[in-house]
Coordinates of C-alpha atoms and ligand atoms in Angstrom, one line a residue:
M1 CA 21.0 -4.6 -1.1
R2 CA 17.6 -2.5 0.3
R3 CA 17.6 1.7 -0.5
W4 CA 18.2 3.2 2.6
N5 CA 16.9 6.2 1.2
G6 CA 14.3 4.8 -1.3
W7 CA 12.3 2.2 -2.8
G8 CA 13.3 -1.6 -3.2
D9 CA 16.3 -2.9 -4.0
E10 CA 19.4 -0.9 -4.8
A11 CA 19.8 -3.2 -8.4
T12 CA 16.5 -1.8 -9.8
V13 CA 16.2 1.0 -11.4
V14 CA 13.9 2.6 -13.7
E15 CA 14.4 6.0 -15.8
L16 CA 11.6 8.7 -16.9
P17 CA 12.1 7.9 -20.7
A18 CA 12.8 11.5 -22.8
H19 CA 9.3 11.5 -24.0
G20 CA 7.7 10.6 -20.5
A21 CA 9.9 14.2 -19.5
A22 CA 8.5 16.4 -22.5
F23 CA 5.0 15.4 -21.3
L24 CA 5.7 16.3 -18.0
A25 CA 7.3 19.3 -19.0
N26 CA 4.5 20.1 -21.3
R27 CA 2.1 19.6 -18.2
I28 CA 3.4 21.0 -15.4
G29 CA 6.6 22.4 -16.6
A30 CA 10.3 21.7 -16.3
G31 CA 12.0 19.4 -13.5
Q32 CA 13.8 21.2 -10.8
P33 CA 15.9 18.6 -9.2
L34 CA 16.9 19.0 -5.4
A35 CA 20.5 17.4 -4.3
D36 CA 20.6 14.2 -1.9
A37 CA 22.0 13.5 1.2
G38 CA 24.8 10.9 1.7
L39 CA 24.3 8.0 3.9
E40 CA 27.6 8.7 5.8
Q41 CA 26.5 12.6 6.0
V42 CA 23.1 11.1 7.6
L43 CA 24.9 8.6 9.8
A44 CA 27.2 11.2 11.6
R45 CA 23.8 12.9 12.8
V46 CA 22.1 10.0 14.7
P47 CA 22.9 10.8 18.3
A48 CA 23.8 8.4 21.2
S49 CA 21.3 5.9 21.9
R50 CA 19.6 6.0 25.2
L51 CA 19.4 2.1 25.4
D52 CA 21.6 -0.6 27.4
A53 CA 23.2 -3.1 25.4
H54 CA 20.7 -6.3 24.9
P55 CA 21.0 -9.7 23.3
L56 CA 17.6 -9.3 21.1
I57 CA 18.5 -5.4 20.6
S58 CA 20.8 -3.8 18.2
L59 CA 22.6 -0.5 18.4
D60 CA 23.9 0.0 15.5
V61 CA 23.6 3.0 13.8
E62 CA 23.2 2.1 10.7
T63 CA 20.3 -0.1 11.6
R64 CA 18.8 2.9 13.3
V65 CA 19.0 4.8 10.1
R66 CA 17.3 2.0 8.0
H67 CA 14.3 1.5 10.6
A68 CA 13.4 5.5 11.1
R69 CA 11.6 6.4 8.2
G70 CA 8.6 4.5 6.2
Q71 CA 7.7 5.3 2.7
S72 CA 5.4 8.1 2.9
L73 CA 5.9 11.3 1.2
P74 CA 7.0 13.4 4.1
D75 CA 9.6 10.0 4.7
W76 CA 10.8 10.4 1.4
L77 CA 11.7 13.7 1.5
A78 CA 13.5 13.4 4.9
M79 CA 15.7 10.4 3.7
R80 CA 16.7 12.7 0.4
E81 CA 17.6 15.5 2.3
G82 CA 19.2 13.6 5.3
E83 CA 17.0 15.2 7.7
F84 CA 15.9 12.4 9.5
G85 CA 14.3 13.5 12.7
Q86 CA 14.3 11.4 15.4
F87 CA 15.9 7.7 15.4
P88 CA 14.9 4.7 17.1
D89 CA 17.2 4.4 19.8
G90 CA 17.7 0.1 19.1
V91 CA 16.3 -2.0 16.8
A92 CA 15.0 -5.3 18.3
F93 CA 15.1 -8.8 16.0
P94 CA 12.9 -11.1 18.3
E95 CA 13.1 -14.8 16.6
T96 CA 10.2 -16.5 18.4
P97 CA 6.6 -14.9 20.4
Q98 CA 8.3 -15.5 24.0
Q99 CA 11.4 -13.0 22.7
I100 CA 8.2 -10.8 21.8
R101 CA 6.8 -11.3 25.7
E102 CA 10.4 -10.6 26.3
L103 CA 10.8 -7.0 24.8
L104 CA 7.3 -6.4 26.3
A105 CA 8.7 -6.6 29.5
L106 CA 11.4 -4.9 28.9
A107 CA 10.1 -1.8 28.1
V108 CA 7.6 -1.6 31.2
E109 CA 10.8 -2.5 33.4
R110 CA 13.0 0.3 31.4
D111 CA 10.7 2.8 30.6
L112 CA 10.3 2.5 26.7
V113 CA 8.0 3.2 24.0
L114 CA 7.7 1.0 21.1
I115 CA 7.2 0.3 17.4
P116 CA 6.3 -2.9 16.0
Y117 CA 7.9 -3.0 12.2
G118 CA 7.0 -5.2 9.5
G119 CA 8.7 -4.2 6.1
G120 CA 8.8 -0.5 6.9
T121 CA 6.5 0.0 3.7
S122 CA 4.1 2.3 5.2
V123 CA 2.6 5.6 3.2
A124 CA 0.9 7.2 6.3
G125 CA 3.4 8.0 8.8
H126 CA 3.2 4.0 10.9
I127 CA 6.7 3.7 12.2
N128 CA 8.3 6.6 12.8
P129 CA 9.9 8.0 16.3
Q130 CA 8.9 10.9 17.7
A131 CA 10.5 13.5 20.2
G132 CA 10.1 12.4 23.7
D133 CA 11.7 11.4 26.9
K134 CA 11.6 7.9 26.6
A135 CA 13.9 5.8 24.6
V136 CA 12.1 4.5 21.4
L137 CA 12.5 0.6 20.6
T138 CA 11.3 -0.2 17.0
L139 CA 11.1 -4.2 16.8
S140 CA 11.5 -5.6 13.5
L141 CA 9.6 -8.9 13.3
E142 CA 11.5 -9.9 9.9
R143 CA 13.7 -13.1 11.5
M144 CA 9.9 -14.4 12.2
N145 CA 9.3 -15.5 8.5
R146 CA 8.9 -19.0 8.2
L147 CA 5.8 -21.3 7.5
L148 CA 5.3 -22.8 10.8
E149 CA 2.4 -25.2 9.6
L150 CA 0.2 -25.8 6.5
D151 CA -3.2 -27.6 7.6
E152 CA -3.4 -29.1 3.2
E153 CA -6.7 -30.6 4.8
S154 CA -8.1 -27.1 6.0
L155 CA -6.2 -24.5 3.5
I156 CA -5.3 -22.7 6.4
A157 CA -1.1 -22.0 7.2
T158 CA 0.6 -20.3 10.1
F159 CA 3.3 -17.9 9.8
G160 CA 5.3 -16.1 11.8
P161 CA 4.2 -12.6 11.2
G162 CA 7.8 -10.9 9.3
A163 CA 7.1 -13.1 6.3
S164 CA 7.6 -10.9 3.5
G165 CA 5.3 -11.1 0.1
P166 CA 8.1 -13.1 -1.3
Q167 CA 8.8 -15.3 1.8
V168 CA 5.0 -16.1 2.0
E169 CA 4.5 -17.4 -1.6
S170 CA 8.1 -19.1 -2.2
Q171 CA 7.3 -21.0 0.9
L172 CA 3.4 -21.7 0.0
R173 CA 4.3 -22.7 -3.8
A174 CA 6.5 -25.1 -2.8
R175 CA 3.8 -27.0 -1.7
G176 CA 1.3 -26.1 -4.6
Y177 CA -0.2 -23.3 -3.0
T178 CA -0.8 -19.6 -2.7
L179 CA -1.7 -16.8 -0.6
G180 CA -2.6 -14.6 -3.4
H181 CA -2.3 -11.1 -1.4
F182 CA 0.0 -9.3 -4.0
P183 CA -0.2 -5.6 -2.7
Q184 CA 1.7 -3.0 -4.9
S185 CA 4.9 -3.3 -2.0
W186 CA 4.8 -7.1 -1.9
E187 CA 8.6 -7.0 -2.5
L188 CA 8.9 -5.5 0.8
S189 CA 5.8 -5.6 3.0
T190 CA 4.9 -8.5 5.4
L191 CA 2.0 -10.8 6.5
G192 CA 1.7 -8.8 10.1
G193 CA 1.6 -5.2 8.8
W194 CA -0.7 -6.5 5.8
V195 CA -3.0 -7.6 9.1
A196 CA -2.3 -4.7 11.1
S197 CA -3.2 -1.9 8.7
R198 CA -6.0 -3.6 6.6
S199 CA -4.3 -4.1 3.0
S200 CA -5.7 -5.0 -0.1
G201 CA -3.6 -6.8 -3.0
Q202 CA -4.2 -6.7 -6.4
Q203 CA -6.0 -9.7 -7.6
S204 CA -8.3 -9.0 -4.0
L205 CA -11.4 -9.9 -6.5
R206 CA -10.8 -13.4 -6.3
Y207 CA -8.8 -14.1 -3.2
G208 CA -10.1 -11.5 -0.7
R209 CA -8.6 -8.7 1.1
I210 CA -6.5 -9.5 4.3
E211 CA -9.6 -9.5 6.3
Q212 CA -11.0 -12.4 4.1
L213 CA -7.6 -14.1 4.3
F214 CA -6.5 -13.4 7.8
A215 CA -8.3 -16.4 9.9
G216 CA -6.4 -16.1 13.2
G217 CA -3.4 -16.0 15.1
I218 CA -1.6 -14.6 18.4
L219 CA -1.4 -10.4 19.7
E220 CA 1.0 -10.2 22.4
T221 CA -0.4 -7.6 24.3
F222 CA 0.7 -5.6 27.9
A223 CA -2.1 -7.1 29.2
G224 CA -1.3 -10.5 28.1
S225 CA -1.2 -12.7 25.0
M226 CA -4.9 -12.7 22.8
E227 CA -4.9 -16.2 20.8
L228 CA -7.3 -16.1 18.1
P229 CA -8.8 -19.5 16.8
T230 CA -9.3 -20.3 13.7
F231 CA -13.2 -21.0 12.4
P232 CA -14.5 -21.5 9.0
A233 CA -17.3 -19.0 10.6
T234 CA -18.8 -18.1 13.9
A235 CA -21.9 -16.6 15.5
A236 CA -19.9 -16.6 18.9
G237 CA -20.3 -12.3 19.4
P238 CA -18.3 -9.8 18.1
D239 CA -15.4 -11.3 16.0
L240 CA -11.9 -10.4 17.5
R241 CA -9.7 -10.9 14.5
E242 CA -11.6 -7.5 13.9
L243 CA -9.5 -5.7 16.5
V244 CA -6.5 -7.0 15.4
M245 CA -7.0 -6.4 11.6
G246 CA -6.0 -2.1 11.3
S247 CA -4.7 -2.2 14.9
E248 CA -1.8 -0.5 13.5
G249 CA 0.7 -1.8 16.3
R250 CA -1.5 0.3 19.3
F251 CA -2.9 -2.9 20.8
G252 CA -0.3 -5.7 20.5
V253 CA 2.3 -7.3 18.4
I254 CA 1.0 -9.8 16.0
S255 CA 3.2 -12.8 17.1
E256 CA 1.6 -15.3 14.9
V257 CA -0.6 -15.3 11.6
R258 CA -2.7 -18.0 10.2
V259 CA -3.9 -17.0 6.8
R260 CA -6.7 -19.2 4.2
V261 CA -4.9 -20.3 1.1
S262 CA -5.9 -21.8 -2.0
R263 CA -4.3 -24.3 -4.5
L264 CA -2.1 -22.7 -7.2
A265 CA -4.4 -22.5 -10.5
E266 CA -3.9 -24.1 -13.9
Q267 CA -3.9 -21.1 -15.4
E268 CA -3.9 -17.5 -15.0
S269 CA -4.0 -14.3 -17.9
F270 CA -4.5 -10.6 -18.2
Y271 CA -6.1 -8.8 -20.4
A272 CA -6.6 -4.6 -21.8
V273 CA -9.9 -3.6 -22.9
F274 CA -10.4 0.1 -24.4
M275 CA -13.6 1.4 -23.1
P276 CA -14.7 4.5 -25.4
S277 CA -15.5 7.2 -22.7
W278 CA -15.1 7.1 -18.7
G279 CA -18.9 7.0 -18.2
Q280 CA -19.2 4.3 -20.6
A281 CA -16.0 2.4 -18.5
L282 CA -17.8 3.2 -15.2
K283 CA -20.9 1.3 -16.4
G284 CA -18.9 -1.6 -17.7
I285 CA -16.6 -2.1 -14.6
R286 CA -19.9 -1.8 -12.1
S287 CA -21.6 -4.8 -14.5
L288 CA -18.8 -6.6 -14.6
A289 CA -18.3 -6.6 -10.3
Q290 CA -22.3 -6.7 -9.6
A291 CA -22.5 -9.6 -12.4
R292 CA -19.9 -11.1 -10.0
V293 CA -18.1 -12.3 -13.5
P294 CA -15.0 -14.4 -12.1
L295 CA -12.2 -11.9 -12.5
S296 CA -9.1 -12.3 -10.5
M297 CA -8.4 -8.5 -11.2
L298 CA -9.8 -5.4 -12.6
R299 CA -8.1 -2.1 -13.0
L300 CA -9.9 1.1 -14.8
S301 CA -7.2 3.9 -15.5
N302 CA -9.2 7.3 -16.1
A303 CA -8.8 9.1 -19.5
I304 CA -5.6 10.9 -18.2
E305 CA -4.1 8.3 -16.6
T306 CA -4.5 6.0 -19.6
E307 CA -2.9 9.1 -21.4
T308 CA -0.1 9.2 -19.1
Q309 CA 0.5 5.4 -18.7
L310 CA 0.7 5.3 -22.5
A311 CA 2.8 8.3 -22.7
L312 CA 5.4 7.1 -20.2
A313 CA 5.3 3.3 -21.5
G314 CA 8.3 3.5 -23.8
H315 CA 8.2 2.9 -27.5
P316 CA 6.5 5.6 -28.8
G317 CA 6.2 4.1 -32.5
Q318 CA 4.0 1.2 -31.1
I319 CA 2.0 3.0 -29.4
A320 CA 1.1 5.7 -32.1
L321 CA 0.3 2.1 -34.3
L322 CA -2.4 0.9 -31.4
E323 CA -3.6 4.9 -31.1
K324 CA -4.5 4.6 -34.8
Y325 CA -6.2 1.3 -34.0
L326 CA -8.0 2.0 -31.4
A327 CA -9.3 5.3 -33.1
L328 CA -10.5 3.4 -36.2
R329 CA -12.4 1.1 -33.6
G330 CA -14.2 4.3 -32.1
A331 CA -11.6 4.7 -28.7
A332 CA -10.1 7.7 -29.4
T333 CA -9.8 11.2 -27.4
G334 CA -11.1 10.1 -23.5
K335 CA -10.3 6.6 -24.0
C336 CA -10.1 4.3 -20.6
M337 CA -8.2 1.8 -20.1
L338 CA -9.2 -1.7 -18.5
T339 CA -7.0 -4.3 -17.4
F340 CA -8.5 -7.8 -16.2
G341 CA -7.1 -11.1 -15.2
V342 CA -8.9 -14.5 -15.1
T343 CA -7.5 -17.2 -12.7
G344 CA -8.9 -20.5 -12.2
S345 CA -9.0 -23.8 -14.3
R346 CA -8.8 -23.6 -18.4
A347 CA -12.4 -24.0 -18.5
Q348 CA -13.7 -21.3 -15.9
N349 CA -11.3 -19.3 -17.3
A350 CA -12.1 -19.5 -20.8
A351 CA -15.9 -18.9 -19.7
S352 CA -15.0 -15.6 -17.9
L353 CA -13.0 -14.1 -20.3
K354 CA -16.0 -14.7 -22.8
Q355 CA -18.6 -13.4 -20.4
A356 CA -16.2 -10.5 -19.6
R357 CA -15.3 -9.5 -23.2
R358 CA -19.3 -9.6 -24.5
L359 CA -20.2 -7.6 -21.4
L360 CA -17.4 -4.9 -22.2
K361 CA -18.2 -4.7 -25.7
S362 CA -21.8 -3.9 -24.8
F363 CA -20.7 -0.5 -23.7
G364 CA -18.1 0.0 -26.6
G365 CA -15.4 -1.6 -25.4
V366 CA -12.6 -2.5 -27.5
F367 CA -10.6 -5.6 -26.8
T368 CA -7.2 -5.7 -27.6
G369 CA -5.6 -9.5 -26.5
T370 CA -2.8 -10.6 -23.7
L371 CA -0.2 -8.2 -24.9
L372 CA -1.1 -4.8 -22.6
G373 CA -2.0 -7.6 -20.1
K374 CA 1.5 -8.9 -19.9
K375 CA 3.1 -6.1 -19.8
W376 CA 0.9 -5.3 -16.9
A377 CA 1.6 -8.7 -15.1
E378 CA 5.4 -8.1 -15.9
N379 CA 5.7 -4.3 -14.2
R380 CA 3.2 -4.8 -11.6
F381 CA 5.8 -4.2 -8.9
R382 CA 8.1 -2.1 -10.8
F383 CA 6.4 1.1 -10.8
P384 CA 6.9 2.7 -7.5
Y385 CA 10.6 2.2 -8.7
L386 CA 9.5 5.5 -11.2
R387 CA 9.2 7.7 -8.2
H388 CA 13.2 7.7 -8.3
G389 CA 13.3 7.8 -11.9
L390 CA 10.9 11.3 -11.4
W391 CA 12.5 12.6 -9.0
S392 CA 16.1 12.5 -10.9
A393 CA 14.2 14.2 -13.4
G394 CA 12.8 17.1 -11.1
Y395 CA 9.5 15.7 -10.0
V396 CA 7.6 14.5 -6.6
V397 CA 5.0 12.3 -6.9
D398 CA 2.7 10.9 -4.4
T399 CA -0.5 8.6 -4.2
L400 CA -4.1 8.7 -2.4
E401 CA -6.5 6.2 -1.9
T402 CA -10.3 6.2 -0.5
A403 CA -13.5 4.0 -1.4
T404 CA -17.1 4.9 -1.6
D405 CA -20.8 4.0 -3.0
W406 CA -20.8 3.4 -6.6
S407 CA -23.8 5.9 -6.8
N408 CA -20.4 8.4 -5.0
V409 CA -17.3 7.5 -7.3
D410 CA -17.7 9.8 -9.8
N411 CA -18.5 12.6 -7.6
L412 CA -15.7 11.9 -5.2
L413 CA -13.3 11.2 -8.0
G414 CA -14.3 14.6 -9.4
R415 CA -14.0 16.2 -6.4
I416 CA -10.6 14.6 -5.2
E417 CA -8.8 15.6 -9.0
E418 CA -10.1 19.1 -8.7
S419 CA -8.7 19.9 -5.2
L420 CA -5.0 18.4 -6.3
R421 CA -5.3 19.8 -9.8
N422 CA -6.0 23.6 -8.2
G423 CA -3.9 22.9 -5.3
L424 CA -0.6 25.0 -6.0
A425 CA -2.7 27.4 -8.3
E426 CA -2.0 30.3 -5.6
E427 CA 1.8 29.9 -6.5
G428 CA 1.1 29.7 -10.2
E429 CA 1.9 25.7 -10.0
R430 CA 0.3 23.1 -12.2
V431 CA -0.2 19.6 -10.4
H432 CA -0.6 16.4 -12.6
V433 CA -3.1 14.4 -11.7
F434 CA -5.0 11.1 -12.6
T435 CA -6.4 8.1 -10.8
H436 CA -7.8 4.1 -11.2
L437 CA -10.3 2.1 -9.8
S438 CA -8.7 -0.8 -8.5
H439 CA -10.8 -2.7 -6.2
V440 CA -14.4 -3.2 -7.2
Y441 CA -17.2 -4.5 -5.4
G442 CA -20.9 -5.0 -5.9
E443 CA -21.6 -2.0 -4.0
G444 CA -18.6 0.7 -4.9
S445 CA -15.0 1.1 -5.5
S446 CA -11.3 2.2 -4.2
I447 CA -10.2 5.1 -5.9
Y448 CA -6.4 5.8 -6.6
T449 CA -5.1 8.9 -7.5
T450 CA -1.3 10.2 -8.5
Y451 CA -0.2 13.4 -8.6
V452 CA 2.6 15.0 -9.9
Y453 CA 4.2 18.4 -8.9
R454 CA 7.6 20.1 -8.6
P455 CA 9.0 20.6 -5.4
G456 CA 9.7 24.2 -5.9
G457 CA 13.8 25.3 -5.0
S458 CA 14.1 23.8 -1.6
Y459 CA 13.0 20.5 0.2
A460 CA 11.0 23.0 2.6
E461 CA 8.7 23.8 0.1
A462 CA 8.5 20.4 -1.5
L463 CA 6.7 19.5 1.7
A464 CA 4.8 23.1 2.2
R465 CA 3.4 21.9 -1.4
W466 CA 2.6 18.0 -0.2
R467 CA 1.0 19.6 2.9
K468 CA -1.5 21.5 1.1
L469 CA -2.4 19.2 -1.7
K470 CA -2.2 15.9 1.0
T471 CA -5.1 18.8 3.6
A472 CA -6.8 19.7 0.4
A473 CA -7.7 16.0 -0.8
S474 CA -8.2 14.8 2.5
E475 CA -10.7 16.9 3.7
V476 CA -12.4 16.3 0.3
I477 CA -12.7 13.0 1.1
A478 CA -13.6 12.9 4.5
H479 CA -16.3 15.3 3.6
N480 CA -17.7 13.6 0.5
R481 CA -19.1 10.3 1.6
G482 CA -15.2 9.1 1.3
T483 CA -13.2 6.4 3.6
I484 CA -9.7 8.2 4.9
S485 CA -8.2 5.1 3.5
H486 CA -9.3 2.0 1.6
Q487 CA -6.1 0.2 1.8
H488 CA -2.5 2.3 3.2
G489 CA -4.1 2.6 7.1
V490 CA -4.6 5.9 9.3
G491 CA -1.0 5.9 10.7
R492 CA -0.1 9.5 12.0
D493 CA -0.9 11.2 8.1
H494 CA -4.3 10.3 8.6
A495 CA -5.3 10.2 12.0
P496 CA -6.6 13.8 11.9
W497 CA -9.5 12.9 9.8
L498 CA -10.6 9.9 11.1
P499 CA -13.2 11.0 13.7
A500 CA -15.4 12.5 11.3
E501 CA -15.6 8.5 10.0
K502 CA -15.6 6.8 13.3
G503 CA -17.6 9.5 15.5
P504 CA -17.0 10.3 19.4
L505 CA -18.5 7.0 20.4
G506 CA -16.7 5.1 18.2
M507 CA -13.4 7.0 18.4
A508 CA -14.0 6.8 22.7
A509 CA -14.2 2.9 22.1
L510 CA -10.8 2.7 20.1
R511 CA -9.2 4.5 22.5
T512 CA -10.5 2.3 25.7
L513 CA -9.4 -0.8 23.3
A514 CA -5.8 1.0 23.5
R515 CA -5.9 1.4 27.2
H516 CA -6.8 -1.9 27.9
F517 CA -4.5 -3.4 25.8
D518 CA -1.5 -1.1 26.8
P519 CA -2.6 0.7 29.6
E520 CA 0.6 2.9 29.7
G521 CA 0.8 4.2 26.0
R522 CA 4.0 2.9 25.2
L523 CA 3.0 1.1 21.8
A524 CA 3.1 3.3 18.3
P525 CA 1.6 6.3 20.4
G526 CA 0.1 9.0 18.0
V527 CA -0.5 6.3 15.3
L528 CA -3.9 5.5 14.7
L529 CA -5.8 7.8 17.4
E530 CA -4.3 10.9 17.9
D531 CA -4.0 11.4 21.5
Ligands
LIG601 C1 4.8 1.5 -3.5 C2 3.9 1.1 -2.3 C3 3.2 0.3 -2.6 C4 2.2 0.0 -1.8 N1 1.1 -0.7 -2.4 C5 -0.2 -1.3 -1.6 C6 -0.7 -2.1 -2.1 O1 -1.3 -2.2 -3.3 N2 -1.8 -2.5 -1.3 C7 -1.9 -2.0 0.1 O2 -2.7 -2.3 1.2 N3 -0.8 -1.3 0.6 C8 0.2 -0.8 -0.4 N4 1.3 -0.4 0.2 C9 1.2 0.4 2.0 C10 2.2 -0.6 2.6 O3 2.5 -1.5 1.8 C11 0.7 -1.6 3.5 O4 0.4 -0.7 4.8 C12 1.3 -2.7 3.9 O5 0.4 -3.4 4.7 C13 2.1 -2.3 5.5 O6 3.4 -3.4 5.5 P1 4.2 -3.5 6.5 O7 4.8 -5.1 6.7 O8 5.8 -2.8 5.6 O9 4.2 -2.9 7.4 P2 5.0 -1.3 8.3 O10 5.2 -0.6 7.3 O11 6.3 -2.3 8.8 O12 3.9 -1.1 9.2 C14 2.9 -0.8 9.2 C15 1.6 -0.7 10.6 O13 2.0 -1.6 10.8 C16 2.0 -2.2 12.0 N5 2.6 -3.8 12.4 C17 3.6 -4.3 11.0 N6 3.7 -5.6 11.7 C18 3.4 -5.9 12.8 C19 3.0 -7.0 13.7 N7 3.5 -8.1 13.4 N8 2.2 -6.6 15.1 C20 1.9 -5.3 15.0 N9 2.0 -4.3 14.0 C21 2.9 -4.2 13.3 C22 3.1 -1.1 12.4 O14 3.4 -0.9 13.5 C23 2.4 0.2 11.9 O15 1.9 0.6 12.7 C24 1.8 0.6 -0.6 C25 3.3 0.6 0.0 C26 4.2 1.6 -0.8 C27 5.3 2.1 -0.3

């Protein structure tokens, strides 16, 4: 069963290993565990619903609790403390586009606010109801999860918008196909959510981001249904798919999604290479991207992330042996782990592997074979569970991300890390900060930073510390040529920094679009656009 107050399935537990706890204690001090609230306690606090009974709507208290918060750090703290703030008044479970249209009509008739809800994995405050006079209806797409059509000649699949990662892949794989979209939230996030928040999967290098995969579909709006037909390419004016991608529930509800799929590859494998320094590693990864070596995935950890990963990995004896071997081959202190994947036919993969190895060797890379790559593939969706292990040990962990041009990657990364590392210095607190690059392009790269800090003595303190850190890093991003989000979207948490990126005219255009599709401002108010 899905956790009501954290990440993922209750059956999966990832503890912080003892040497990992010692590593963190050494870096930022001993953990400070806080007490968690119980579900019963929270259920007792849910106010009566302001909605009338309706066949498509659940007013069940636990269902309302389970759809009240996403997965951002403020969400996490609210759920653990049991102080949820606002709950939706009800959760609707439509099964057809027609029922979505009926719910839109109901929202007008009863003067409701509507929040489209995919998997609820937002990490930017997208799906939280806000206090207000109007009743809030969350619209869960979870029952619209089927593969509706597969055009095997054109490689286009039509899905209900609520299909989660596993539902998408299992239905396609049964027919010999894959979407190839694997965000780390894959277990729970949905096709509609990926489109609405412009998601990027771990193997975007081969399959593309959702922008490349989203071929068309239907958007249900207060102004009517907008159908986006599929074309291999078109010069017929601006592409309306761009209005839907990143619309974050503000313009309408995506009721059908058509995606470009691929035949399952013959073979796939992942490898790890250790680069002797960050400078050499950056040159190596940039060269791989710009030479268009056909890899399916690339991830470069900086030296601190490499050290942290090895410390948290378990098996200290084996890690010590690995470190000894790497040091002998020239990758000692300051080394950076680079993981890459090849996906395709055996012949293609052999050629790609050869090209990647040769290129990385020219920058001093030490190839370690498939063992660490296999571990990465096995654990690729397990890392988020570690938030629980860290929390129990008394540490708070959050991540943030951006993208910028290659000429600015090193500068921006350094400034983000510095803003976080020194962010709590006035309170005498240290913050453990590390980064990787995981979506690389010919022109630049995403930057994904993780930070771990101590919560202080209370939930209020933990949240205040997060606010300080998040604001400092977001200011750095906005003023140093970074996008406020490469893959998590805007939501409410990033909305204050969107004008710096879009400019006044761009913001006015977005507001006009929102008013066009939703004249009374009923859909997800405050998300994407603050007003
Ligand atoms: C542990 C973890 C790891 C993550 N890793 C990644 C990653 O690797 N890559 C990445 O891109 N993101 C990642 N995310 C962020 C998140 O998973 C993505 O933003 C994802 O696209 C959200 O999908 P969802 O279905 O959960 O949408 P939700 O969180 O339910 O909603 C997100 C937004 O989309 C809107 N929406 C959802 N469905 C519809 C619909 N049918 N019609 C209209 N609007 C809709 C909602 O109103 C909301 O504004 C991660 C999150 C977590 C918690």
